Amino acid sequence: MAVGERETQVPSTVGRTDERLGLGWVAWRTSRLLSAAVALTALFSTLTPFGIAATGGLLLDRLPDAISAGWPSAAAERIVGLLALVGVLILVQTVCSVGGQVAGEMLGDRIDMRLQRNLMARVMAPAGIAHLENPDTVDLISTGRDGFSQWLKPGRIPSDVGGLISGALCVTGGCVVVMTASVPMGLAALLTAAWTIYEGQRISTRAAERHYGSSVDSRRAEYCYDLATEPAAGKEVRIFDLAGYLLARFNASWTAAKGRATSISSVREGVSLSLFVAVMCGFIVWLVRRATAGEIDVALCLVYVQAGVIAAGGAAALDGLLPRVQLAMTTYQRYRAAMAAAPMAAAIARRGDGAVRPDGGIRFSNVSFRYPNSTRDVLRGVDLFLPAGKSVAIVGLNGAGKTTLLKLLCRLYEPTSGSIEADGTDIRTLDLEVWRRQLAAVFQDSVRWDVDAAANIAFGAVQHADDVAGLQRAAVLAGVQTTIERLPLGWGSMLSTQYADGADLSGGEWQKLALARAMFATSHGAKVLILDEPAAHLDARSEAALYDKYIELTEGLTTVVVSHRFSTVRRASLIVVIDDGKVVEEGSHDELMREQGRYARLFTLQAESFADARTDGAGA
Ligand code: ADP
């Protein structure tokens, strides 16, 4: 029943300064050995073709003398030596090519993992959640997932840049050698190669812009794919026959994201590449004619042909690598932008020197709040007191601002104006970690953690995950113990059907598990209990059981409960009615009923609908 180490590790903050470094430095920090291997193999891959060409030329040059001198002779031994050198160079080239690829892939994977882990740590670091609800930052942050797939991965940049340098050297070196045979031919080859590379680079820049410019469409396409393939949406997709709609949306979003147009640049790149190949073919024809006319030595001819082949190989390598590097560079730039944007979008101070004392109650004084990127105040001048050890219920229509109030209490956002004080101390002056340890919460959309049942509860106070008795007590309090014990592997059952022997729970059972998690937190020091619609998914019997235990569950805790179920609400010591971001009524159930105001109307409405349901049931 112990929570696995995998699940208890605290997010790492290593590599904090990585994003300020160039990718070369990141590679060096990631693995010196692999970085050196990538650099050296790139260097040798560039030099060996030239060495092979020169040695081959020398070999051809000396061959006639060796044949006439016969074996054994010094001339024949030199030929053997040259042959051995060619063999060694070919071996070095092969080893460097294969080794460079393997080292490049290994280094790339490690760099990508490091960058993604850094981004995860950076995204989790802000105390608030504004950056997770801001479309611009969300778009940048998605780079950490989408951009690290296939050929967009930045990790391959260091080895690909090695390939680019090697390709550029091969093109230049090859063309320079061609130039020694014919200056116009060499220049023509160099210029057409440069043009091809320039056009290739323009295409890749545009492709990168188009790719990331269309990330909203990409996300939509991905969303359609997820809906079609994940169990959560499976029921509704079938009942409402949405398969055709999803396929059409996927098609449209995918097409919008990727685009179909062939740009002018790709035509120009094709023309320039054809010209380059034509120059090279012309050069070979020119060489053959001069060699057959006896104007040029055959050995030299071989060296020139090889130089042409090396230049062509270099140009092809550049052409293939440039788009990849360009896209990966764009990913890396977006990664850096995401690293910079995440903390700025959610600046909430973590450190504070105030003493934490929720024992005296929590007071909201004239609190107003507006979400970033919004033009409307969601809370307006809220004054509210949560007495220590008592339970306060907040009621109001959908969208009134109840959940927002809880988010402010958790310091997931800070009030735009006004303050929240715990026993007279502004919670903004408290050490955030210490304040959060005071809180236990069951949110409406509580997380269905894809871990085992024990861990699902232990996450309430993960440092005490080995408190088996505490986990059991929390499960009993929340009424979920029997459910857990009936699972295939009991407390060790993974709560996901994605695993063999895994199990899923019903909505109500998940909600009880979330309540158990909060109870576990309270047994380890949390004093403020936040319940946001804790009975929303419960059946009538579970709901009744929750109310029966409500006093026991909340005993000694400063509790704030948001609920539409008036049977829960009436058990609270104080009821606060919120309408359109303002407190409009407060008092006990009896007081508010006597006032005959908004609360009384809502309560009567709900009571009548229950009465109707009972009458209907009796008549049936
Ligand atoms: P309640 O819990 O009372 O139903 P909420 O506090 O969730 O209401 O929301 C209050 C208002 O704030 C709603 O109009 C909602 O649309 C808006 N709102 C909620 N979350 C955000 C957000 N992240 N960004 C912008 N507006 C939001």
XYZ file of C-alpha atoms and ligand atoms in Angstrom:
647
model
C 0.000 0.000 0.000
C 3.067 2.222 0.019
C 3.128 5.028 -2.491
C 5.818 4.381 -5.112
C 8.877 6.592 -5.244
C 7.861 7.528 -8.789
C 4.758 9.181 -7.410
C 6.277 11.040 -4.498
C 9.187 12.780 -6.187
C 9.075 16.543 -5.950
C 9.445 18.358 -9.302
C 13.078 19.094 -10.014
C 14.303 22.600 -10.708
C 17.678 21.536 -12.143
C 18.867 23.230 -15.276
C 17.238 26.529 -14.365
C 19.680 28.568 -16.378
C 19.683 26.289 -19.420
C 17.319 28.468 -21.426
C 19.725 31.379 -21.217
C 22.452 29.309 -22.838
C 22.867 28.468 -26.492
C 21.915 24.947 -27.444
C 25.597 24.050 -27.893
C 26.169 24.727 -24.207
C 23.046 22.840 -23.246
C 24.433 19.873 -25.243
C 27.799 20.176 -23.494
C 26.120 20.288 -20.066
C 23.909 17.353 -20.947
C 26.756 15.030 -21.948
C 30.337 16.071 -22.621
C 31.203 12.643 -23.939
C 28.383 12.509 -26.480
C 28.918 16.158 -27.486
C 32.607 15.458 -28.139
C 31.667 12.295 -30.068
C 29.211 14.252 -32.238
C 31.768 17.014 -32.947
C 34.625 14.626 -33.732
C 32.580 12.314 -35.939
C 31.300 15.363 -37.873
C 34.884 16.574 -38.322
C 36.164 13.215 -39.543
C 33.114 12.682 -41.766
C 34.037 15.963 -43.491
C 37.743 15.290 -43.867
C 37.796 11.614 -44.869
C 36.120 11.977 -48.323
C 38.803 14.488 -49.306
C 41.494 12.127 -47.969
C 40.011 9.220 -49.939
C 39.878 11.312 -53.129
C 43.484 12.498 -52.758
C 44.814 9.016 -51.870
C 42.839 7.467 -54.754
C 44.381 9.988 -57.174
C 47.866 9.268 -55.846
C 47.228 5.548 -56.173
C 46.187 5.835 -59.818
C 49.155 8.075 -60.488
C 51.669 5.573 -59.088
C 50.008 2.389 -60.408
C 51.737 2.260 -63.843
C 55.241 2.499 -62.215
C 54.383 -0.264 -59.730
C 53.089 -2.532 -62.519
C 56.275 -2.102 -64.534
C 58.535 -2.555 -61.441
C 56.768 -5.809 -60.466
C 56.688 -7.497 -57.017
C 58.660 -7.187 -54.796
C 59.674 -3.587 -55.367
C 59.557 -0.289 -53.477
C 56.967 1.074 -55.957
C 54.651 -1.933 -55.398
C 55.014 -1.597 -51.616
C 53.988 2.068 -51.854
C 50.857 0.998 -53.755
C 50.036 -1.502 -50.988
C 50.582 1.238 -48.420
C 48.261 3.613 -50.308
C 45.645 0.876 -50.667
C 45.829 0.278 -46.909
C 45.406 4.013 -46.290
C 42.295 4.135 -48.518
C 40.926 1.130 -46.591
C 41.561 2.823 -43.239
C 39.971 6.077 -44.448
C 36.884 4.242 -45.716
C 36.657 2.434 -42.377
C 37.003 5.728 -40.452
C 34.323 7.295 -42.654
C 31.898 4.418 -42.076
C 32.518 4.318 -38.330
C 32.140 8.107 -38.093
C 28.956 8.068 -40.114
C 27.295 5.310 -38.058
C 28.819 6.418 -34.733
C 27.902 10.061 -35.385
C 24.299 9.094 -36.048
C 24.027 6.965 -32.899
C 25.761 9.610 -30.730
C 23.579 12.336 -32.290
C 20.396 10.413 -31.491
C 21.478 9.613 -27.931
C 22.531 13.203 -27.288
C 19.341 14.515 -28.918
C 17.102 12.330 -26.745
C 18.893 13.452 -23.592
C 18.728 17.126 -24.544
C 15.021 16.852 -25.360
C 14.324 15.113 -22.069
C 16.265 17.797 -20.207
C 14.464 20.647 -21.965
C 11.034 19.087 -21.418
C 11.784 18.416 -17.753
C 12.973 22.025 -17.347
C 9.774 23.289 -18.910
C 7.637 21.009 -16.720
C 9.451 22.302 -13.633
C 9.072 25.904 -14.813
C 5.355 25.490 -15.551
C 4.740 23.920 -12.150
C 6.874 26.488 -10.316
C 4.457 29.461 -10.293
C 2.281 29.491 -7.221
C -0.773 30.523 -9.238
C -2.543 29.040 -12.236
C -3.075 32.134 -14.407
C -0.502 30.895 -16.932
C -2.447 27.638 -17.308
C -5.637 29.533 -18.130
C -4.085 32.122 -20.447
C -4.401 31.080 -24.132
C -1.112 32.768 -25.154
C 0.968 31.024 -22.508
C -0.891 27.749 -22.996
C 0.006 27.926 -26.685
C 3.700 28.446 -25.879
C 3.711 25.763 -23.201
C 2.202 23.268 -25.663
C 5.528 23.498 -27.540
C 6.960 21.290 -24.814
C 4.672 18.479 -25.965
C 3.973 19.069 -29.678
C 7.366 20.510 -30.594
C 9.284 17.598 -29.175
C 7.838 15.127 -31.634
C 9.466 13.823 -34.796
C 11.559 16.307 -36.753
C 10.659 19.316 -34.605
C 12.866 18.133 -31.760
C 15.483 20.685 -30.719
C 17.714 17.963 -29.283
C 18.877 17.000 -32.760
C 20.088 20.528 -33.527
C 23.678 20.100 -32.253
C 24.307 16.995 -34.363
C 22.381 18.413 -37.328
C 24.400 21.618 -37.136
C 27.509 19.395 -37.240
C 26.029 17.867 -40.409
C 25.337 21.357 -41.814
C 28.922 22.512 -41.202
C 30.230 19.296 -42.686
C 27.908 19.718 -45.715
C 28.981 23.347 -46.184
C 32.664 22.375 -46.024
C 32.103 19.568 -48.535
C 30.318 21.923 -50.955
C 32.974 24.627 -50.604
C 35.966 22.253 -50.619
C 34.586 20.248 -53.560
C 33.882 23.408 -55.573
C 37.350 24.815 -54.802
C 38.937 21.597 -56.121
C 36.696 21.779 -59.221
C 37.851 25.406 -59.615
C 41.479 24.268 -59.867
C 40.415 22.333 -62.962
C 38.050 24.988 -64.362
C 37.373 28.317 -62.667
C 34.042 28.942 -64.492
C 32.820 25.397 -63.675
C 33.832 25.712 -60.006
C 32.213 29.144 -59.668
C 29.026 27.984 -61.395
C 28.838 24.957 -59.051
C 29.417 27.163 -55.982
C 26.816 29.743 -57.011
C 24.095 27.228 -57.895
C 24.756 25.308 -54.656
C 24.493 28.565 -52.660
C 21.245 29.433 -54.450
C 19.774 25.988 -53.720
C 20.659 26.303 -50.044
C 19.227 29.824 -49.862
C 15.905 28.723 -51.373
C 15.815 25.661 -49.099
C 16.314 27.888 -46.108
C 13.474 30.210 -47.176
C 11.115 27.270 -47.551
C 12.004 25.921 -44.132
C 11.542 29.304 -42.466
C 8.103 29.559 -44.006
C 7.260 25.980 -43.024
C 8.295 26.710 -39.420
C 6.186 29.891 -39.341
C 3.230 28.060 -40.841
C 3.583 25.186 -38.433
C 3.582 27.299 -35.299
C 1.287 29.963 -36.754
C -1.335 27.254 -37.013
C -0.950 25.744 -33.575
C -4.586 26.517 -32.679
C -5.649 24.397 -35.664
C -3.143 21.697 -34.681
C -4.568 21.637 -31.179
C -8.084 21.343 -32.589
C -7.009 18.442 -34.805
C -5.379 16.760 -31.817
C -8.471 17.358 -29.712
C -10.654 15.642 -32.337
C -8.227 12.719 -32.359
C -8.368 12.450 -28.556
C -12.170 12.561 -28.542
C -12.257 9.757 -31.098
C -9.788 7.542 -29.270
C -10.159 8.118 -25.537
C -12.749 6.361 -23.378
C -13.961 9.564 -21.666
C -15.746 10.782 -24.795
C -16.505 7.306 -26.187
C -20.079 7.173 -24.875
C -21.272 10.520 -26.162
C -19.479 10.151 -29.501
C -21.530 6.995 -30.092
C -24.849 8.061 -28.600
C -24.885 11.342 -30.521
C -23.324 9.769 -33.624
C -20.481 12.282 -33.733
C -17.960 10.135 -35.637
C -18.617 11.819 -38.994
C -18.506 15.274 -37.444
C -15.218 14.542 -35.660
C -13.592 13.142 -38.812
C -14.660 16.200 -40.814
C -13.396 18.574 -38.098
C -10.139 16.653 -37.870
C -9.701 16.874 -41.624
C -10.448 20.598 -41.754
C -8.230 21.463 -38.771
C -5.375 19.296 -39.998
C -5.522 20.836 -43.460
C -5.663 24.344 -42.019
C -2.700 23.530 -39.767
C -0.442 22.034 -42.378
C -1.536 23.925 -45.490
C -1.343 22.463 -48.967
C 0.085 25.187 -51.148
C 3.352 24.616 -52.971
C 5.189 27.898 -52.609
C 7.162 29.743 -55.287
C 10.272 29.012 -53.226
C 9.918 25.247 -53.682
C 9.749 25.735 -57.466
C 12.818 27.956 -57.320
C 14.614 25.433 -55.156
C 13.849 22.715 -57.724
C 15.227 24.925 -60.528
C 18.408 25.800 -58.623
C 19.028 22.175 -57.646
C 18.569 21.065 -61.277
C 21.030 23.744 -62.397
C 23.561 22.559 -59.823
C 23.228 18.948 -61.039
C 23.513 20.152 -64.659
C 26.743 22.042 -63.870
C 28.183 18.919 -62.234
C 27.206 16.699 -65.190
C 28.684 19.277 -67.582
C 31.874 19.247 -65.556
C 32.168 15.452 -65.797
C 31.550 15.526 -69.588
C 34.159 18.272 -69.889
C 36.642 16.175 -67.860
C 36.056 13.021 -69.930
C 36.592 14.932 -73.163
C 39.839 16.456 -71.911
C 41.041 13.122 -70.555
C 40.312 11.327 -73.856
C 42.136 14.118 -75.714
C 45.123 13.427 -73.451
C 45.003 16.955 -72.034
C 44.530 15.805 -68.446
C 45.972 13.001 -66.400
C 43.546 10.126 -65.601
C 44.507 10.113 -61.903
C 43.807 13.844 -61.605
C 40.583 13.278 -63.496
C 39.495 10.816 -60.801
C 40.276 13.352 -58.053
C 38.194 16.015 -59.840
C 35.249 13.659 -60.334
C 35.362 12.730 -56.658
C 35.518 16.417 -55.698
C 32.366 16.986 -57.762
C 30.668 14.036 -56.066
C 31.677 15.353 -52.612
C 30.264 18.812 -53.434
C 27.002 17.249 -54.672
C 26.772 15.084 -51.539
C 27.348 18.163 -49.351
C 24.628 20.116 -51.157
C 22.171 17.216 -50.772
C 22.991 16.944 -47.046
C 22.452 20.698 -46.579
C 19.191 20.546 -48.474
C 17.909 17.692 -46.299
C 19.097 19.067 -42.968
C 18.157 22.731 -43.312
C 14.379 22.357 -42.934
C 14.846 20.091 -39.952
C 17.208 22.495 -38.222
C 15.010 25.468 -39.050
C 11.896 23.855 -37.550
C 13.806 22.592 -34.541
C 15.301 26.084 -34.005
C 11.794 27.553 -34.042
C 10.759 24.958 -31.458
C 13.751 25.914 -29.336
C 12.913 29.632 -29.575
C 9.341 28.910 -28.534
C 10.647 26.745 -25.706
C 12.706 29.699 -24.473
C 9.704 32.003 -24.806
C 7.586 29.512 -22.796
C 10.284 29.319 -20.126
C 10.208 33.108 -19.850
C 6.417 33.485 -20.066
C 5.320 30.906 -17.485
C 6.510 32.686 -14.339
C 5.622 36.157 -15.624
C 2.037 35.203 -16.317
C 1.505 33.970 -12.785
C 3.588 36.089 -10.462
C 2.582 35.206 -6.913
C 5.166 35.624 -4.184
C 6.244 32.368 -2.560
C 8.177 33.725 0.376
C 6.783 35.685 3.263
C 7.600 36.355 6.881
C 4.116 36.501 8.405
C 3.134 33.877 10.976
C 0.380 31.452 9.925
C -2.581 31.562 12.339
C -5.841 30.469 10.786
C -6.978 29.718 14.367
C -8.516 33.178 14.613
C -10.617 32.825 11.457
C -10.236 34.106 7.907
C -11.517 37.479 6.775
C -12.131 38.674 3.201
C -12.093 42.491 3.286
C -13.483 44.384 0.304
C -12.105 41.754 -2.095
C -12.497 42.367 -5.808
C -11.100 40.217 -8.562
C -10.830 40.241 -12.328
C -9.281 37.391 -14.308
C -6.254 38.361 -16.399
C -7.295 39.014 -20.025
C -10.845 39.711 -18.847
C -12.719 43.003 -18.785
C -15.214 42.128 -16.069
C -14.858 41.965 -12.288
C -15.933 38.504 -11.140
C -15.908 39.508 -7.450
C -16.861 42.994 -6.316
C -16.070 44.261 -2.824
C -16.651 40.967 -1.015
C -16.620 41.148 2.804
C -16.793 37.767 4.446
C -15.673 36.139 7.682
C -14.937 32.411 8.061
C -14.929 31.759 11.831
C -12.208 29.394 13.064
C -13.387 25.809 13.509
C -16.822 26.595 12.045
C -18.462 25.810 8.757
C -19.558 28.473 6.261
C -21.673 27.624 3.217
C -21.564 29.722 0.089
C -24.554 29.580 -2.205
C -25.453 31.347 -5.400
C -26.348 30.789 -9.015
C -23.897 29.437 -11.596
C -21.214 31.956 -12.452
C -21.825 34.031 -9.287
C -18.116 33.782 -8.342
C -18.144 31.049 -5.662
C -15.290 28.926 -7.063
C -13.281 32.065 -7.763
C -13.565 32.960 -4.088
C -12.063 29.572 -3.207
C -9.243 30.053 -5.740
C -8.323 33.314 -3.990
C -8.360 31.591 -0.615
C -5.913 29.017 -2.022
C -3.812 31.859 -3.498
C -4.087 30.393 -6.969
C -4.822 34.008 -7.855
C -4.334 37.177 -5.816
C -7.226 39.642 -5.321
C -7.175 42.587 -7.692
C -7.969 44.740 -4.655
C -8.808 44.168 -1.002
C -7.228 41.539 1.207
C -7.707 38.127 2.778
C -6.440 37.832 6.328
C -5.855 34.782 8.504
C -6.225 35.905 12.113
C -5.234 39.434 11.140
C -2.301 38.513 8.866
C -2.634 39.185 5.148
C -2.157 35.774 3.534
C 0.005 37.407 0.833
C 2.645 37.984 3.506
C 2.746 34.296 4.433
C 5.117 31.695 3.181
C 3.017 30.133 0.449
C 4.103 26.579 1.129
C 3.224 26.904 4.802
C -0.165 28.477 3.966
C -1.015 25.757 1.473
C -0.213 23.121 4.073
C -3.082 24.611 6.089
C -5.496 23.866 3.261
C -7.325 20.712 2.257
C -9.682 20.848 -0.694
C -12.192 18.868 -2.688
C -12.674 20.683 -5.982
C -15.605 20.130 -8.327
C -13.205 18.907 -10.990
C -10.955 16.996 -8.602
C -8.175 15.093 -10.322
C -8.602 11.411 -11.119
C -4.957 10.556 -10.516
C -3.728 7.766 -12.728
C -1.995 6.036 -9.779
C -3.027 3.367 -7.291
C -5.811 3.822 -4.723
C -3.382 4.367 -1.833
C -1.486 7.077 -3.698
C -4.752 8.732 -4.705
C -5.467 9.384 -1.032
C -1.855 9.860 0.065
C -1.456 12.792 -2.339
C -3.302 14.823 0.339
C -0.112 14.778 2.455
C 2.434 13.002 0.324
C 5.236 13.301 2.893
C 3.150 11.008 5.137
C 2.368 8.465 2.430
C 3.544 5.641 4.684
C 0.854 6.418 7.297
C -1.212 3.354 6.408
C -3.569 3.726 9.393
C -4.167 7.374 8.435
C -5.027 6.410 4.853
C -7.502 3.844 6.105
C -9.074 6.299 8.538
C -9.492 8.853 5.759
C -11.094 6.235 3.496
C -13.537 5.222 6.231
C -14.480 8.854 6.935
C -15.128 9.482 3.245
C -17.080 6.219 2.897
C -14.812 4.778 0.210
C -13.010 2.028 2.132
C -15.275 -0.839 0.989
C -14.968 0.296 -2.621
C -11.162 0.200 -2.374
C -11.071 -3.185 -0.701
C -13.246 -4.660 -3.448
C -10.826 -3.578 -6.200
C -8.831 -6.387 -7.923
C -5.603 -5.499 -6.099
C -7.206 -3.598 -3.209
C -5.220 -0.540 -2.171
C -2.557 -1.322 -4.773
C -5.027 -1.256 -7.701
C -4.168 1.270 -10.380
C -7.171 3.511 -10.857
C -7.103 3.510 -14.619
C -8.303 1.031 -17.203
C -5.122 1.754 -19.160
C -3.325 -0.814 -16.939
C -3.741 -4.580 -16.735
C -5.573 -5.213 -13.419
C -6.413 -1.502 -13.356
C -9.901 -0.396 -12.340
C -12.057 2.637 -12.875
C -14.441 4.136 -10.347
C -17.805 5.793 -10.777
C -18.091 9.584 -10.598
C -19.400 9.380 -7.023
C -16.627 6.991 -5.946
C -14.021 9.328 -7.385
C -15.577 12.160 -5.421
C -15.422 10.158 -2.192
C -11.776 9.400 -2.942
C -11.135 13.140 -3.315
C -12.837 13.677 0.049
C -10.621 10.971 1.580
C -7.575 12.790 0.163
C -8.695 16.012 1.852
C -9.381 14.134 5.111
C -5.870 12.662 4.974
C -4.517 16.211 4.589
C -6.499 17.389 7.623
C -5.174 14.487 9.698
C -1.687 15.799 8.904
C -2.123 19.410 9.884
C -4.463 21.131 7.401
C -6.928 23.303 9.324
C -8.942 24.885 6.533
C -11.248 22.571 4.614
C -12.525 23.689 1.219
C -15.418 21.750 -0.280
C -16.594 22.766 -3.751
C -19.790 20.836 -4.506
C -18.670 17.760 -2.533
C -21.928 15.910 -3.192
C -22.346 16.744 -6.882
C -21.719 13.164 -8.050
C -23.039 11.296 -5.017
C -26.170 9.135 -5.056
C -28.940 9.825 -2.513
C -27.631 7.296 0.014
C -24.016 8.514 -0.191
C -25.218 12.095 0.019
C -27.241 11.295 3.140
C -24.223 9.496 4.630
C -22.078 12.547 3.908
C -24.513 14.822 5.754
C -24.720 12.428 8.670
C -20.967 12.602 8.936
C -20.687 16.276 8.056
C -20.192 17.405 11.648
C -17.601 14.672 12.248
C -15.801 15.459 8.967
C -15.554 19.167 9.612
C -15.065 19.107 13.375
C -12.429 21.611 14.481
C -11.826 22.729 10.894
C -12.479 26.134 9.379
C -14.695 24.876 6.596
C -15.993 26.651 3.545
C -18.439 24.670 1.467
C -19.904 25.642 -1.876
C -23.017 23.666 -2.599
C -26.300 23.662 -4.430
C -27.643 20.995 -2.098
C -29.497 22.803 0.630
C -29.434 19.753 2.884
C -25.636 20.322 3.145
C -25.930 24.055 3.292
C -28.327 24.159 6.233
C -25.831 22.280 8.382
C -23.344 25.177 8.126
C -23.043 27.692 10.994
C -23.217 30.580 8.545
C -24.686 30.793 5.050
C -23.504 33.424 2.592
C -25.415 34.144 -0.607
C -23.365 35.501 -3.519
C -24.915 37.068 -6.561
C -22.985 38.499 -9.485
C -19.743 38.703 -7.487
C -21.291 40.373 -4.406
C -22.395 39.119 -0.993
C -26.126 39.788 -0.931
C -27.291 37.885 2.161
C -25.750 36.147 5.139
C -26.957 34.461 8.307
C -28.053 31.108 9.661
C -30.570 28.969 7.783
C -33.399 30.028 10.072
C -32.513 33.718 9.858
C -32.333 33.654 6.073
C -35.615 31.748 5.819
C -37.281 34.375 8.034
C -35.911 37.151 5.818
C -37.770 35.615 2.869
C -35.039 36.794 0.501
C -33.049 35.120 -2.252
C -31.916 32.184 -0.079
C -35.448 31.450 1.056
C -36.684 31.495 -2.558
C -33.918 29.123 -3.733
C -34.466 26.818 -0.754
C -38.225 26.682 -1.288
C -37.743 26.020 -5.006
C -35.478 23.065 -4.273
C -37.712 21.737 -1.494
C -40.728 21.912 -3.842
C -38.957 20.053 -6.606
C -38.035 17.313 -4.116
C -41.622 17.197 -2.882
C -42.866 16.931 -6.502
C -40.425 14.138 -7.167
C -41.653 12.281 -4.078
C -45.299 12.741 -5.045
C -44.575 11.541 -8.588
C -42.737 8.571 -7.158
C -45.645 7.720 -4.855
C -48.189 8.023 -7.642
C -46.234 5.809 -10.012
P -19.393 29.755 -9.728
O -18.425 28.878 -8.999
O -20.162 30.640 -8.833
O -20.297 28.984 -10.646
P -16.997 30.837 -10.957
O -16.297 31.457 -9.812
O -16.478 29.546 -11.460
O -18.558 30.745 -10.673
O -16.957 31.854 -12.188
C -17.388 33.186 -12.036
C -17.208 33.886 -13.378
O -15.836 33.929 -13.708
C -17.913 33.178 -14.527
O -18.577 34.154 -15.306
C -16.800 32.563 -15.318
O -17.099 32.585 -16.689
C -15.610 33.457 -15.012
N -14.364 32.706 -15.026
C -14.090 31.585 -14.331
N -12.825 31.173 -14.555
C -12.277 32.060 -15.430
C -10.982 32.199 -16.064
N -9.999 31.349 -15.829
N -10.797 33.225 -16.893
C -11.778 34.116 -17.142
N -13.003 34.051 -16.584
C -13.274 33.034 -15.733
